[in-house]
Coordinates of C-alpha atoms in Angstrom, one line a residue:
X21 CA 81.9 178.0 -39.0
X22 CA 85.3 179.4 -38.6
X23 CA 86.3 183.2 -38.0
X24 CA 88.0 183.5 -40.7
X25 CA 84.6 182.5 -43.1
X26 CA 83.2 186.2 -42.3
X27 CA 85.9 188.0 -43.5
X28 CA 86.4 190.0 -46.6
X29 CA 89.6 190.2 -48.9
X30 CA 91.7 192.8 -47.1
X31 CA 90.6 191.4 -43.5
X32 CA 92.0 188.0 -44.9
X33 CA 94.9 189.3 -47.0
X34 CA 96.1 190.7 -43.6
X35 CA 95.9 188.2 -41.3
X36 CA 97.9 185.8 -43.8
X37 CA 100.6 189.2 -43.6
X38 CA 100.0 188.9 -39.6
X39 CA 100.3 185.1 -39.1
X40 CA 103.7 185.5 -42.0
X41 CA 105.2 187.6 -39.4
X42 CA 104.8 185.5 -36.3
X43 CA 105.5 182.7 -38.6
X44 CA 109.1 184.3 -38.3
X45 CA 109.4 185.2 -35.2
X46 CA 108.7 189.0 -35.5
X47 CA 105.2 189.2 -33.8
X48 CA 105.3 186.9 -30.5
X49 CA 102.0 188.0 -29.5
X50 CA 99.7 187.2 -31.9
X51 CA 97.7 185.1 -30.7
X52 CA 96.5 186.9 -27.8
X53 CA 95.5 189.9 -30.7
X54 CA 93.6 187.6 -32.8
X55 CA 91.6 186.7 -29.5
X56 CA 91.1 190.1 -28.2
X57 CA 90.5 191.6 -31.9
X58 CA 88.3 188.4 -33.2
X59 CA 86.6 187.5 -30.1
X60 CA 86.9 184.7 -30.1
X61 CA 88.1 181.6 -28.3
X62 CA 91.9 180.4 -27.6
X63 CA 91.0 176.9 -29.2
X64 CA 89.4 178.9 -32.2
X65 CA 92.2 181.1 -32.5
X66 CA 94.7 177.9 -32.6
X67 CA 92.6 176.5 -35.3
X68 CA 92.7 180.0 -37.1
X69 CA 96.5 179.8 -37.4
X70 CA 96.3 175.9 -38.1
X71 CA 94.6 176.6 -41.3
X72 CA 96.5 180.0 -42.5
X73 CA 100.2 178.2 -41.7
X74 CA 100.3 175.4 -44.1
X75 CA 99.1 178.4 -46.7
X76 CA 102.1 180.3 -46.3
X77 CA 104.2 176.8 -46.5
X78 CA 102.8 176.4 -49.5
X79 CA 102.7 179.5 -51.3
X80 CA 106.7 180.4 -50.3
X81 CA 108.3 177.5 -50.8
X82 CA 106.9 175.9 -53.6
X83 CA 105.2 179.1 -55.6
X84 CA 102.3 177.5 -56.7
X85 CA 101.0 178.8 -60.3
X86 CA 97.4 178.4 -59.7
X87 CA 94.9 178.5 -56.9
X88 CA 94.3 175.0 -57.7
X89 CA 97.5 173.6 -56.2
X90 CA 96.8 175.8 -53.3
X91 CA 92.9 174.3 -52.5
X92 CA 94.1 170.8 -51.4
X93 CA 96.2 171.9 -48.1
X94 CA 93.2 174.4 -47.2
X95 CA 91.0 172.1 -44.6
X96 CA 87.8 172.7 -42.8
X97 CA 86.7 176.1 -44.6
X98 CA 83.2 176.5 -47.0
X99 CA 84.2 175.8 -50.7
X100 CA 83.5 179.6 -51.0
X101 CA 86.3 180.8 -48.4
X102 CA 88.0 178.6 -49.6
X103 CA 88.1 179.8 -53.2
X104 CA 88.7 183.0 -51.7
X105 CA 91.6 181.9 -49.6
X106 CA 93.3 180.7 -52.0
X107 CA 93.1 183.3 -54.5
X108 CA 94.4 185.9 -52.2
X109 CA 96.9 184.1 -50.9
X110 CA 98.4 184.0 -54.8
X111 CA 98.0 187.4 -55.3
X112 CA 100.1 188.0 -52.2
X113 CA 103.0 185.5 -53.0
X114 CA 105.6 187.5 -53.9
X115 CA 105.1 190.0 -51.3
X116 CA 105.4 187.0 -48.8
X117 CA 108.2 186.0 -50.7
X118 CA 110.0 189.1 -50.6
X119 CA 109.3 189.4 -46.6
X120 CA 111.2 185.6 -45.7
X121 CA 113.7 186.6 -48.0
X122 CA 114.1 190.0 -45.6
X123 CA 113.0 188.5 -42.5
X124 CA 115.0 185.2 -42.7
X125 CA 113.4 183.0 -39.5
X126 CA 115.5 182.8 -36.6
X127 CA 114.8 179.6 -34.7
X128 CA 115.3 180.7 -31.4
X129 CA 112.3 183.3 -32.0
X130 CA 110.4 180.8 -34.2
X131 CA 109.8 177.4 -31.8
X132 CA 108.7 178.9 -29.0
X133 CA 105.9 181.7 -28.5
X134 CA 104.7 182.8 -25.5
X135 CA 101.5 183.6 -24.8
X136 CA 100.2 186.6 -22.7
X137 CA 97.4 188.1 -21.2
X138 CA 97.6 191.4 -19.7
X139 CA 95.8 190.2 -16.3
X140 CA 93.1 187.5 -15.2
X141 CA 91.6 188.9 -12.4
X142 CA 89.5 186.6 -9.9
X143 CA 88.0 187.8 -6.8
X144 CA 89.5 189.8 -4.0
X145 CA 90.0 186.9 -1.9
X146 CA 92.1 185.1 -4.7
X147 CA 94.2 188.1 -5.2
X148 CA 95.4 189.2 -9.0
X149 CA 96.6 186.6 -11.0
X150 CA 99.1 188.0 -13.8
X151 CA 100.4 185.4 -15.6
X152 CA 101.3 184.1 -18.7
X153 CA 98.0 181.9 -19.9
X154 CA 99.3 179.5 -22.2
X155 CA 102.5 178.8 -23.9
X156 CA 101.8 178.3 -28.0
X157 CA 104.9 175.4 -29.6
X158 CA 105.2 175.4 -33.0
X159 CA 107.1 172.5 -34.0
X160 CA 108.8 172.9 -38.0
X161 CA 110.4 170.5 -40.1
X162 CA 113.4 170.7 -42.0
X163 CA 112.5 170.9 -45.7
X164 CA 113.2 167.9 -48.0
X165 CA 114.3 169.7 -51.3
X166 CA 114.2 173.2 -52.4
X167 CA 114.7 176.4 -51.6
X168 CA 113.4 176.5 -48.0
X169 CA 112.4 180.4 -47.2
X170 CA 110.1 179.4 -44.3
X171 CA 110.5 176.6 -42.1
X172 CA 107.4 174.3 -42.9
X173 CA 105.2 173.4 -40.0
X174 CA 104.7 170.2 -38.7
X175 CA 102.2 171.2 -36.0
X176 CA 101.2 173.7 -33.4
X177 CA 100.1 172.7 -29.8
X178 CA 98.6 174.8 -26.8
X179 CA 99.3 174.0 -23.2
X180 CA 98.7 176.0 -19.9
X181 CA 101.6 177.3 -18.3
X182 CA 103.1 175.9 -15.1
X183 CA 102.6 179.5 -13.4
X184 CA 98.7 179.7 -14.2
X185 CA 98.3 175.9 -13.2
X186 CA 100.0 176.6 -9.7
X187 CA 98.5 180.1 -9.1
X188 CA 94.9 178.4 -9.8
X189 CA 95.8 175.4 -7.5
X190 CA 96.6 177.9 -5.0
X191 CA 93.5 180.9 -5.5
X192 CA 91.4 177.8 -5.2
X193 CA 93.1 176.7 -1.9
X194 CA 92.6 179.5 -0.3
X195 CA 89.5 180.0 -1.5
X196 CA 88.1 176.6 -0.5
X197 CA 90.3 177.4 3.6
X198 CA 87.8 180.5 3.2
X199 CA 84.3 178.9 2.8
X200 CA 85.5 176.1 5.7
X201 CA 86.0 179.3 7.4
X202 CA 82.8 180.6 6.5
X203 CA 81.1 177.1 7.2
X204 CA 82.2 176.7 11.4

């Protein structure tokens, strides 16, 4: 079961508005609010925006009619979340619409999205480690025809930051010199 299965229309009518706006570059910290506000999991909150993204491609760029030609690029969700998915993400079409048309996507802001914690905290012997957790790529795609209001995506990928992987390495370190200390 997904996060988003639990929610109700307005809870998923604006996340789709939340996920629109870091789609474009105007929320660069998203992901760490849909961890912190779901509770839930960085992998699960990847997966989130893995199924709302290819929505929004779909309903901006080529307006769908029905719910029906929204259902097929909706994966992994209950038929009934599914349904419901879909149905709000018509009704909210021209108001995503109308925001790319406002908020045209600048790449710079788009491709890359940091992503922050306010502070990991270990033990006092490893010190405080403030750093950014996880850097989120979104890779697009040039569009093939049409009117192209939102970049489509082509995929989204996680990976630990160089900072956290060398302040780990080193709390670890010197957390490992301590218990030989410790040990003699």
């Amino acid at each position: 079961m997904t996060a988003i299965e639990s929610f109700d229309k307005n809870a998923l009518k604006n996340l789709i508005l939340r996920v629109l706006a870091w789609r474009v570059g105007d929320v660069q910290d998203l992901p760490a609010q849909l961890t912190e506000s779901l509770s839930i999991t960085t992998s699960e909150t990847l997966h989130v925006l893995e199924l709302i993204c290819p929505v929004l491609d779909k309903i901006i760029n080529e307006e769908p009619k029905s719910e029906e030609e929204i259902i097929p690029v909706i994966k992994e969700l209950n038929s009934e979340t599914t349904k419901k998915l879909a149905t709000i993400s018509l009704s909210i079409r021209d108001k995503c619409i109308s925001f790319c048309s406002e908020h045209s996507p600048s790449l710079s802001k788009v491709l890359y999205h940091d992503w922050n914690t306010s502070m990991q905290v270990a033990t006092e012997s490893l010190g405080r480690i403030a750093r950014p957790i996880a850097s989120i790529t979104m890779r697009i795609q040039p569009a093939s025809s049409g009117k192209c209001l939102l970049p489509p995506l082509q995929s989204l990928s996680m990976d630990l930051s160089k900072d956290m992987v060398d302040a780990l390495a080193s709390g670890f370190d010197r957390l490992q010199n301590q218990l030989v200390k410790i040990v003699q």
